[in-house]
Each structure stands twice: as structure tokens, then as C-alpha cells.
Amino acid sequence: MLTCTSLSRIYAGHRAVDGVSLTLEPGKTYALLGPNGSGKTTLMKMIAGLTKPTSGDIRLNGTPIGPETKRHIAYMPTESYFYSYMSIQDAGKYYADFFEDFGRDRYAEMLTRMQLNPKDKVRQLSSGMNAKLRLALTLSRDAELMMFDEPLNGVDILTRTQVIEEISRRRDAGRIMLLSTHLVEEVEGLLDEALFMQNGVIVKSGSLQQLSREGTLTELYLKIYGGMSEAEVKPC
Ligand code: ADP
């Protein structure tokens, strides 16, 4: 179980995440929803141990986030993080060295399904292929908590379907699955719970069953963010 208590991150006086408290349970898929700049990435990076909270507490099964929890948490960021001279195969070896839960066979299978050539260099990859590589690497791990920042962005419909299948398989195997997205319609069928973020705060959350009494996720999204000005919705 993951718990965040009164979690905040302030950047030069700006509250990117502002007093977030939440509990995520095994065997469930959660989505962080909200327009650019609402604090989704900052929240995930703090949980992954990559960004230090300004205040608050994060624990995985009671253990504060730190070196001990890192091996139980998989995180797919939005940006590419490989040396351009590396091949897709090298990136897998790099991950296998770092993470005990990395499945080499799973990775090989994922590359085949995503039509990625292990011999291709990272510098040759289009942005969509790079996104597929980051997905394949993260999905080849078997961590207790698996987080994906915008996993469906920039990838083709076949890959989207595969990713949605993989996420639901991991959820069924008892993992905590957390993803951020603004492609609300595409993930609606996959989710157990949704968390709507605005200006660093979770303004609404609940199970899909609870939320469905108020409308579809898209309707709720429009209701929550539809009144925001362009300046508020655009990334800073
Ligand atoms: P989202 O993932 O929802 O798009 P982010 O967490 O990336 O939101 O950003 C939340 C806010 O924090 C934005 O206003 C953004 O400009 C700011 N922010 C994020 N990272 C940094 C940083 N490294 N330095 C300064 N401000 C940042």
C-alpha cells in the first residue's frame, strides 16, 4: 500500500503539489487526471524518489521512500533518459543490471510485440519509438508499484491496446498501477479509481462506480476544468 500524507513540493514559491494525501491499494489501477501543469509529474516523481518533497510523508508498505523502496517502484517518465549511443538491447541490459525484477525474456517479447529492433540505436528512434522503448522497459519490470507518466502519448493504437492489456494484467496480479493521462476516454474502462488534480491539489477522487453517478469521466473532466482560462490550462 502506498500512502502520501500532506505532501507538498514548492518551486520558487510556486506550489506544484500542495498538501496531497492519498492511499493507493494493491490490485487497483488509478489515474491522475488533469491538464498540463496540475502537478501530476511532480507527484509521481516524488513517489519514485526522484524529486524531494518540500514537506510531507510518503511510504510504501510503511517504509519511507528512499533507497530501500526504489527497487519496488517502477516509473516511466515522459522524457527519454538514455545515452544516444546505446542500442535498444543495451538499454535492456542497463535496466537488468539495476533492477532485480527486470525480466529479460519479457523484454524480448515486448520488443517483438512493439516491433522494435533490439539492434537499433536510441538516436535513430522516432519519438513514438522512444515512447515504446520506455514502455517496454517499464513493463518488463515486476514492481509492487508501477507508475506511468502519460503512457499512451505519441504511440499508435496497437501499442495503446497492448499497454492497456499489460496494465490490467499487472493490476490483476496484485500490483498498484498509477498512470497519468489526459486521454480520459481511452483509459476509462481500465480504471478502478480516478484522481483529478488542479493546481497541485486533488480536487476530486473516487472509484469509477462512485464517480459514474455524476457522469462519465470526460463529462467530469469538462465540468472540473472547462471553466479554466487558457493561461491556467497551458503549461507554465
Ligand atoms: P503536470 O505533470 O500535471 O503537467 P507538473 O508536475 O509537470 O504538472 O508541473 C506542476 C507545476 O510545477 C507547473 O507549474 C510546472 O511549471 C512546475 N514545475 C514542475 N517542475 C518544475 C521544476 N523543475 N522547476 C520549476 N517549476 C517546476
PDB file of N, CA, C and O in Angstrom, residues 70-128:
ATOM      1  N   LYS A  70      13.080   1.988  -3.632  1.00  0.00           N
ATOM      2  CA  LYS A  70      13.272   2.213  -5.077  1.00  0.00           C
ATOM      3  C   LYS A  70      13.144   0.944  -5.905  1.00  0.00           C
ATOM      4  O   LYS A  70      12.631   0.964  -7.014  1.00  0.00           O
ATOM      5  N   ARG A  71      13.619  -0.163  -5.335  1.00  0.00           N
ATOM      6  CA  ARG A  71      13.563  -1.401  -6.126  1.00  0.00           C
ATOM      7  C   ARG A  71      12.162  -1.981  -6.220  1.00  0.00           C
ATOM      8  O   ARG A  71      11.913  -2.909  -6.978  1.00  0.00           O
ATOM      9  N   HIS A  72      11.243  -1.433  -5.430  1.00  0.00           N
ATOM     10  CA  HIS A  72       9.860  -1.922  -5.501  1.00  0.00           C
ATOM     11  C   HIS A  72       8.974  -0.998  -6.340  1.00  0.00           C
ATOM     12  O   HIS A  72       7.768  -1.186  -6.419  1.00  0.00           O
ATOM     13  N   ILE A  73       9.596   0.049  -6.896  1.00  0.00           N
ATOM     14  CA  ILE A  73       8.805   1.041  -7.639  1.00  0.00           C
ATOM     15  C   ILE A  73       9.349   1.178  -9.058  1.00  0.00           C
ATOM     16  O   ILE A  73      10.542   1.433  -9.259  1.00  0.00           O
ATOM     17  N   ALA A  74       8.474   0.985 -10.046  1.00  0.00           N
ATOM     18  CA  ALA A  74       8.858   1.208 -11.447  1.00  0.00           C
ATOM     19  C   ALA A  74       8.197   2.502 -11.909  1.00  0.00           C
ATOM     20  O   ALA A  74       7.046   2.767 -11.559  1.00  0.00           O
ATOM     21  N   TYR A  75       8.957   3.297 -12.657  1.00  0.00           N
ATOM     22  CA  TYR A  75       8.409   4.592 -13.096  1.00  0.00           C
ATOM     23  C   TYR A  75       8.801   4.865 -14.536  1.00  0.00           C
ATOM     24  O   TYR A  75       9.979   4.803 -14.880  1.00  0.00           O
ATOM     25  N   MET A  76       7.808   5.145 -15.358  1.00  0.00           N
ATOM     26  CA  MET A  76       8.095   5.534 -16.739  1.00  0.00           C
ATOM     27  C   MET A  76       7.889   7.043 -16.884  1.00  0.00           C
ATOM     28  O   MET A  76       6.759   7.519 -16.798  1.00  0.00           O
ATOM     29  N   PRO A  77       8.999   7.793 -17.059  1.00  0.00           N
ATOM     30  CA  PRO A  77       8.850   9.242 -17.225  1.00  0.00           C
ATOM     31  C   PRO A  77       8.461   9.603 -18.656  1.00  0.00           C
ATOM     32  O   PRO A  77       8.492   8.748 -19.548  1.00  0.00           O
ATOM     33  N   THR A  78       8.113  10.858 -18.866  1.00  0.00           N
ATOM     34  CA  THR A  78       7.720  11.280 -20.222  1.00  0.00           C
ATOM     35  C   THR A  78       8.947  11.515 -21.105  1.00  0.00           C
ATOM     36  O   THR A  78       8.866  11.381 -22.313  1.00  0.00           O
ATOM     37  N   GLU A  79      10.068  11.858 -20.472  1.00  0.00           N
ATOM     38  CA  GLU A  79      11.236  12.193 -21.302  1.00  0.00           C
ATOM     39  C   GLU A  79      12.168  10.990 -21.486  1.00  0.00           C
ATOM     40  O   GLU A  79      12.183  10.075 -20.660  1.00  0.00           O
ATOM     41  N   SER A  80      12.930  11.013 -22.585  1.00  0.00           N
ATOM     42  CA  SER A  80      13.888   9.949 -22.852  1.00  0.00           C
ATOM     43  C   SER A  80      15.097  10.133 -21.937  1.00  0.00           C
ATOM     44  O   SER A  80      15.488  11.260 -21.653  1.00  0.00           O
ATOM     45  N   TYR A  81      15.672   9.037 -21.457  1.00  0.00           N
ATOM     46  CA  TYR A  81      16.766   9.175 -20.492  1.00  0.00           C
ATOM     47  C   TYR A  81      17.933   8.248 -20.815  1.00  0.00           C
ATOM     48  O   TYR A  81      18.665   7.817 -19.932  1.00  0.00           O
ATOM     49  N   PHE A  82      18.116   7.918 -22.099  1.00  0.00           N
ATOM     50  CA  PHE A  82      19.214   7.022 -22.473  1.00  0.00           C
ATOM     51  C   PHE A  82      20.303   7.755 -23.216  1.00  0.00           C
ATOM     52  O   PHE A  82      20.051   8.762 -23.870  1.00  0.00           O
ATOM     53  N   TYR A  83      21.500   7.220 -23.145  1.00  0.00           N
ATOM     54  CA  TYR A  83      22.590   7.755 -23.968  1.00  0.00           C
ATOM     55  C   TYR A  83      22.295   7.384 -25.408  1.00  0.00           C
ATOM     56  O   TYR A  83      21.873   6.260 -25.695  1.00  0.00           O
ATOM     57  N   SER A  84      22.517   8.332 -26.312  1.00  0.00           N
ATOM     58  CA  SER A  84      22.103   8.114 -27.703  1.00  0.00           C
ATOM     59  C   SER A  84      22.906   7.000 -28.382  1.00  0.00           C
ATOM     60  O   SER A  84      22.450   6.396 -29.336  1.00  0.00           O
ATOM     61  N   TYR A  85      24.112   6.698 -27.844  1.00  0.00           N
ATOM     62  CA  TYR A  85      24.912   5.636 -28.465  1.00  0.00           C
ATOM     63  C   TYR A  85      24.401   4.243 -28.094  1.00  0.00           C
ATOM     64  O   TYR A  85      24.797   3.251 -28.687  1.00  0.00           O
ATOM     65  N   MET A  86      23.518   4.171 -27.108  1.00  0.00           N
ATOM     66  CA  MET A  86      23.005   2.859 -26.669  1.00  0.00           C
ATOM     67  C   MET A  86      22.063   2.272 -27.709  1.00  0.00           C
ATOM     68  O   MET A  86      21.336   3.001 -28.385  1.00  0.00           O
ATOM     69  N   SER A  87      22.045   0.942 -27.792  1.00  0.00           N
ATOM     70  CA  SER A  87      21.034   0.286 -28.617  1.00  0.00           C
ATOM     71  C   SER A  87      19.859  -0.084 -27.694  1.00  0.00           C
ATOM     72  O   SER A  87      19.985  -0.020 -26.459  1.00  0.00           O
ATOM     73  N   ILE A  88      18.777  -0.514 -28.310  1.00  0.00           N
ATOM     74  CA  ILE A  88      17.608  -0.943 -27.537  1.00  0.00           C
ATOM     75  C   ILE A  88      17.992  -2.120 -26.630  1.00  0.00           C
ATOM     76  O   ILE A  88      17.573  -2.205 -25.471  1.00  0.00           O
ATOM     77  N   GLN A  89      18.838  -2.998 -27.159  1.00  0.00           N
ATOM     78  CA  GLN A  89      19.342  -4.136 -26.387  1.00  0.00           C
ATOM     79  C   GLN A  89      20.176  -3.660 -25.178  1.00  0.00           C
ATOM     80  O   GLN A  89      20.014  -4.168 -24.071  1.00  0.00           O
ATOM     81  N   ASP A  90      21.047  -2.660 -25.411  1.00  0.00           N
ATOM     82  CA  ASP A  90      21.856  -2.109 -24.314  1.00  0.00           C
ATOM     83  C   ASP A  90      20.970  -1.530 -23.216  1.00  0.00           C
ATOM     84  O   ASP A  90      21.267  -1.687 -22.025  1.00  0.00           O
ATOM     85  N   ALA A  91      19.901  -0.849 -23.636  1.00  0.00           N
ATOM     86  CA  ALA A  91      19.000  -0.231 -22.644  1.00  0.00           C
ATOM     87  C   ALA A  91      18.408  -1.325 -21.743  1.00  0.00           C
ATOM     88  O   ALA A  91      18.278  -1.136 -20.531  1.00  0.00           O
ATOM     89  N   GLY A  92      18.091  -2.481 -22.328  1.00  0.00           N
ATOM     90  CA  GLY A  92      17.569  -3.608 -21.553  1.00  0.00           C
ATOM     91  C   GLY A  92      18.607  -4.129 -20.566  1.00  0.00           C
ATOM     92  O   GLY A  92      18.295  -4.409 -19.407  1.00  0.00           O
ATOM     93  N   LYS A  93      19.874  -4.231 -21.016  1.00  0.00           N
ATOM     94  CA  LYS A  93      20.950  -4.725 -20.132  1.00  0.00           C
ATOM     95  C   LYS A  93      21.146  -3.762 -18.960  1.00  0.00           C
ATOM     96  O   LYS A  93      21.350  -4.166 -17.817  1.00  0.00           O
ATOM     97  N   TYR A  94      21.089  -2.481 -19.278  1.00  0.00           N
ATOM     98  CA  TYR A  94      21.235  -1.416 -18.287  1.00  0.00           C
ATOM     99  C   TYR A  94      20.146  -1.570 -17.205  1.00  0.00           C
ATOM    100  O   TYR A  94      20.429  -1.546 -16.011  1.00  0.00           O
ATOM    101  N   TYR A  95      18.911  -1.784 -17.644  1.00  0.00           N
ATOM    102  CA  TYR A  95      17.802  -1.969 -16.714  1.00  0.00           C
ATOM    103  C   TYR A  95      17.973  -3.259 -15.906  1.00  0.00           C
ATOM    104  O   TYR A  95      17.718  -3.282 -14.706  1.00  0.00           O
ATOM    105  N   ALA A  96      18.405  -4.323 -16.599  1.00  0.00           N
ATOM    106  CA  ALA A  96      18.569  -5.619 -15.926  1.00  0.00           C
ATOM    107  C   ALA A  96      19.633  -5.511 -14.826  1.00  0.00           C
ATOM    108  O   ALA A  96      19.518  -6.150 -13.774  1.00  0.00           O
ATOM    109  N   ASP A  97      20.676  -4.693 -15.054  1.00  0.00           N
ATOM    110  CA  ASP A  97      21.715  -4.501 -14.035  1.00  0.00           C
ATOM    111  C   ASP A  97      21.179  -3.765 -12.819  1.00  0.00           C
ATOM    112  O   ASP A  97      21.602  -3.995 -11.700  1.00  0.00           O
ATOM    113  N   PHE A  98      20.261  -2.843 -13.070  1.00  0.00           N
ATOM    114  CA  PHE A  98      19.743  -2.007 -11.987  1.00  0.00           C
ATOM    115  C   PHE A  98      18.631  -2.663 -11.182  1.00  0.00           C
ATOM    116  O   PHE A  98      18.525  -2.459  -9.982  1.00  0.00           O
ATOM    117  N   PHE A  99      17.776  -3.411 -11.890  1.00  0.00           N
ATOM    118  CA  PHE A  99      16.559  -3.892 -11.236  1.00  0.00           C
ATOM    119  C   PHE A  99      16.459  -5.415 -11.274  1.00  0.00           C
ATOM    120  O   PHE A  99      16.391  -6.014 -12.345  1.00  0.00           O
ATOM    121  N   GLU A 100      16.399  -5.995 -10.058  1.00  0.00           N
ATOM    122  CA  GLU A 100      16.312  -7.464  -9.950  1.00  0.00           C
ATOM    123  C   GLU A 100      15.039  -8.010 -10.578  1.00  0.00           C
ATOM    124  O   GLU A 100      14.992  -9.157 -11.003  1.00  0.00           O
ATOM    125  N   ASP A 101      13.983  -7.184 -10.579  1.00  0.00           N
ATOM    126  CA  ASP A 101      12.694  -7.681 -11.074  1.00  0.00           C
ATOM    127  C   ASP A 101      12.552  -7.556 -12.596  1.00  0.00           C
ATOM    128  O   ASP A 101      11.490  -7.814 -13.143  1.00  0.00           O
ATOM    129  N   PHE A 102      13.637  -7.136 -13.274  1.00  0.00           N
ATOM    130  CA  PHE A 102      13.555  -6.968 -14.727  1.00  0.00           C
ATOM    131  C   PHE A 102      13.580  -8.339 -15.407  1.00  0.00           C
ATOM    132  O   PHE A 102      14.473  -9.150 -15.166  1.00  0.00           O
ATOM    133  N   GLY A 103      12.590  -8.602 -16.279  1.00  0.00           N
ATOM    134  CA  GLY A 103      12.517  -9.890 -16.970  1.00  0.00           C
ATOM    135  C   GLY A 103      13.095  -9.774 -18.373  1.00  0.00           C
ATOM    136  O   GLY A 103      12.476  -9.135 -19.229  1.00  0.00           O
ATOM    137  N   ARG A 104      14.261 -10.392 -18.592  1.00  0.00           N
ATOM    138  CA  ARG A 104      14.901 -10.286 -19.923  1.00  0.00           C
ATOM    139  C   ARG A 104      14.020 -10.906 -21.008  1.00  0.00           C
ATOM    140  O   ARG A 104      13.911 -10.359 -22.109  1.00  0.00           O
ATOM    141  N   ASP A 105      13.402 -12.048 -20.702  1.00  0.00           N
ATOM    142  CA  ASP A 105      12.537 -12.702 -21.699  1.00  0.00           C
ATOM    143  C   ASP A 105      11.300 -11.849 -21.971  1.00  0.00           C
ATOM    144  O   ASP A 105      10.848 -11.729 -23.102  1.00  0.00           O
ATOM    145  N   ARG A 106      10.809 -11.275 -20.878  1.00  0.00           N
ATOM    146  CA  ARG A 106       9.622 -10.403 -21.012  1.00  0.00           C
ATOM    147  C   ARG A 106       9.960  -9.215 -21.917  1.00  0.00           C
ATOM    148  O   ARG A 106       9.179  -8.807 -22.765  1.00  0.00           O
ATOM    149  N   TYR A 107      11.168  -8.683 -21.734  1.00  0.00           N
ATOM    150  CA  TYR A 107      11.613  -7.540 -22.543  1.00  0.00           C
ATOM    151  C   TYR A 107      11.702  -7.933 -24.021  1.00  0.00           C
ATOM    152  O   TYR A 107      11.185  -7.219 -24.896  1.00  0.00           O
ATOM    153  N   ALA A 108      12.313  -9.103 -24.286  1.00  0.00           N
ATOM    154  CA  ALA A 108      12.455  -9.566 -25.675  1.00  0.00           C
ATOM    155  C   ALA A 108      11.074  -9.723 -26.321  1.00  0.00           C
ATOM    156  O   ALA A 108      10.852  -9.312 -27.470  1.00  0.00           O
ATOM    157  N   GLU A 109      10.147 -10.267 -25.536  1.00  0.00           N
ATOM    158  CA  GLU A 109       8.788 -10.481 -26.053  1.00  0.00           C
ATOM    159  C   GLU A 109       8.089  -9.138 -26.324  1.00  0.00           C
ATOM    160  O   GLU A 109       7.446  -8.946 -27.346  1.00  0.00           O
ATOM    161  N   MET A 110       8.302  -8.211 -25.406  1.00  0.00           N
ATOM    162  CA  MET A 110       7.694  -6.878 -25.533  1.00  0.00           C
ATOM    163  C   MET A 110       8.220  -6.156 -26.775  1.00  0.00           C
ATOM    164  O   MET A 110       7.484  -5.507 -27.496  1.00  0.00           O
ATOM    165  N   LEU A 111       9.533  -6.295 -27.022  1.00  0.00           N
ATOM    166  CA  LEU A 111      10.133  -5.648 -28.204  1.00  0.00           C
ATOM    167  C   LEU A 111       9.520  -6.217 -29.483  1.00  0.00           C
ATOM    168  O   LEU A 111       9.197  -5.480 -30.414  1.00  0.00           O
ATOM    169  N   THR A 112       9.338  -7.535 -29.512  1.00  0.00           N
ATOM    170  CA  THR A 112       8.733  -8.163 -30.698  1.00  0.00           C
ATOM    171  C   THR A 112       7.320  -7.635 -30.900  1.00  0.00           C
ATOM    172  O   THR A 112       6.950  -7.221 -32.001  1.00  0.00           O
ATOM    173  N   ARG A 113       6.556  -7.631 -29.800  1.00  0.00           N
ATOM    174  CA  ARG A 113       5.162  -7.188 -29.923  1.00  0.00           C
ATOM    175  C   ARG A 113       5.075  -5.720 -30.335  1.00  0.00           C
ATOM    176  O   ARG A 113       4.147  -5.318 -31.027  1.00  0.00           O
ATOM    177  N   MET A 114       6.047  -4.923 -29.904  1.00  0.00           N
ATOM    178  CA  MET A 114       6.010  -3.489 -30.232  1.00  0.00           C
ATOM    179  C   MET A 114       6.785  -3.173 -31.513  1.00  0.00           C
ATOM    180  O   MET A 114       6.948  -2.013 -31.863  1.00  0.00           O
ATOM    181  N   GLN A 115       7.258  -4.216 -32.159  1.00  0.00           N
ATOM    182  CA  GLN A 115       8.000  -4.084 -33.418  1.00  0.00           C
ATOM    183  C   GLN A 115       9.194  -3.138 -33.283  1.00  0.00           C
ATOM    184  O   GLN A 115       9.400  -2.244 -34.098  1.00  0.00           O
ATOM    185  N   LEU A 116       9.973  -3.368 -32.215  1.00  0.00           N
ATOM    186  CA  LEU A 116      11.217  -2.607 -32.024  1.00  0.00           C
ATOM    187  C   LEU A 116      12.381  -3.555 -32.286  1.00  0.00           C
ATOM    188  O   LEU A 116      12.382  -4.697 -31.811  1.00  0.00           O
ATOM    189  N   ASN A 117      13.357  -3.066 -33.035  1.00  0.00           N
ATOM    190  CA  ASN A 117      14.535  -3.878 -33.355  1.00  0.00           C
ATOM    191  C   ASN A 117      15.602  -3.689 -32.273  1.00  0.00           C
ATOM    192  O   ASN A 117      16.086  -2.570 -32.074  1.00  0.00           O
ATOM    193  N   PRO A 118      15.974  -4.770 -31.558  1.00  0.00           N
ATOM    194  CA  PRO A 118      16.946  -4.639 -30.452  1.00  0.00           C
ATOM    195  C   PRO A 118      18.254  -3.985 -30.887  1.00  0.00           C
ATOM    196  O   PRO A 118      18.961  -3.401 -30.065  1.00  0.00           O
ATOM    197  N   LYS A 119      18.598  -4.090 -32.158  1.00  0.00           N
ATOM    198  CA  LYS A 119      19.892  -3.565 -32.622  1.00  0.00           C
ATOM    199  C   LYS A 119      19.839  -2.059 -32.927  1.00  0.00           C
ATOM    200  O   LYS A 119      20.883  -1.416 -33.067  1.00  0.00           O
ATOM    201  N   ASP A 120      18.657  -1.484 -33.034  1.00  0.00           N
ATOM    202  CA  ASP A 120      18.542  -0.049 -33.348  1.00  0.00           C
ATOM    203  C   ASP A 120      19.146   0.797 -32.231  1.00  0.00           C
ATOM    204  O   ASP A 120      18.979   0.489 -31.042  1.00  0.00           O
ATOM    205  N   LYS A 121      19.807   1.872 -32.627  1.00  0.00           N
ATOM    206  CA  LYS A 121      20.380   2.786 -31.633  1.00  0.00           C
ATOM    207  C   LYS A 121      19.294   3.758 -31.153  1.00  0.00           C
ATOM    208  O   LYS A 121      18.400   4.129 -31.932  1.00  0.00           O
ATOM    209  N   VAL A 122      19.423   4.170 -29.904  1.00  0.00           N
ATOM    210  CA  VAL A 122      18.442   5.098 -29.343  1.00  0.00           C
ATOM    211  C   VAL A 122      18.364   6.373 -30.198  1.00  0.00           C
ATOM    212  O   VAL A 122      17.280   6.910 -30.422  1.00  0.00           O
ATOM    213  N   ARG A 123      19.505   6.823 -30.742  1.00  0.00           N
ATOM    214  CA  ARG A 123      19.491   8.072 -31.506  1.00  0.00           C
ATOM    215  C   ARG A 123      18.708   7.964 -32.817  1.00  0.00           C
ATOM    216  O   ARG A 123      18.321   8.973 -33.380  1.00  0.00           O
ATOM    217  N   GLN A 124      18.491   6.715 -33.287  1.00  0.00           N
ATOM    218  CA  GLN A 124      17.746   6.523 -34.541  1.00  0.00           C
ATOM    219  C   GLN A 124      16.236   6.566 -34.322  1.00  0.00           C
ATOM    220  O   GLN A 124      15.486   6.599 -35.296  1.00  0.00           O
ATOM    221  N   LEU A 125      15.801   6.506 -33.076  1.00  0.00           N
ATOM    222  CA  LEU A 125      14.371   6.278 -32.823  1.00  0.00           C
ATOM    223  C   LEU A 125      13.537   7.547 -32.985  1.00  0.00           C
ATOM    224  O   LEU A 125      13.952   8.628 -32.556  1.00  0.00           O
ATOM    225  N   SER A 126      12.372   7.382 -33.569  1.00  0.00           N
ATOM    226  CA  SER A 126      11.405   8.485 -33.622  1.00  0.00           C
ATOM    227  C   SER A 126      10.866   8.683 -32.204  1.00  0.00           C
ATOM    228  O   SER A 126      11.078   7.823 -31.337  1.00  0.00           O
ATOM    229  N   SER A 127      10.127   9.769 -31.969  1.00  0.00           N
ATOM    230  CA  SER A 127       9.627   9.988 -30.606  1.00  0.00           C
ATOM    231  C   SER A 127       8.630   8.890 -30.216  1.00  0.00           C
ATOM    232  O   SER A 127       8.604   8.453 -29.056  1.00  0.00           O
ATOM    233  N   GLY A 128       7.847   8.396 -31.178  1.00  0.00           N
ATOM    234  CA  GLY A 128       6.898   7.309 -30.884  1.00  0.00           C
ATOM    235  C   GLY A 128       7.632   6.028 -30.527  1.00  0.00           C
ATOM    236  O   GLY A 128       7.237   5.299 -29.606  1.00  0.00           O
TER     237      GLY A 128
END
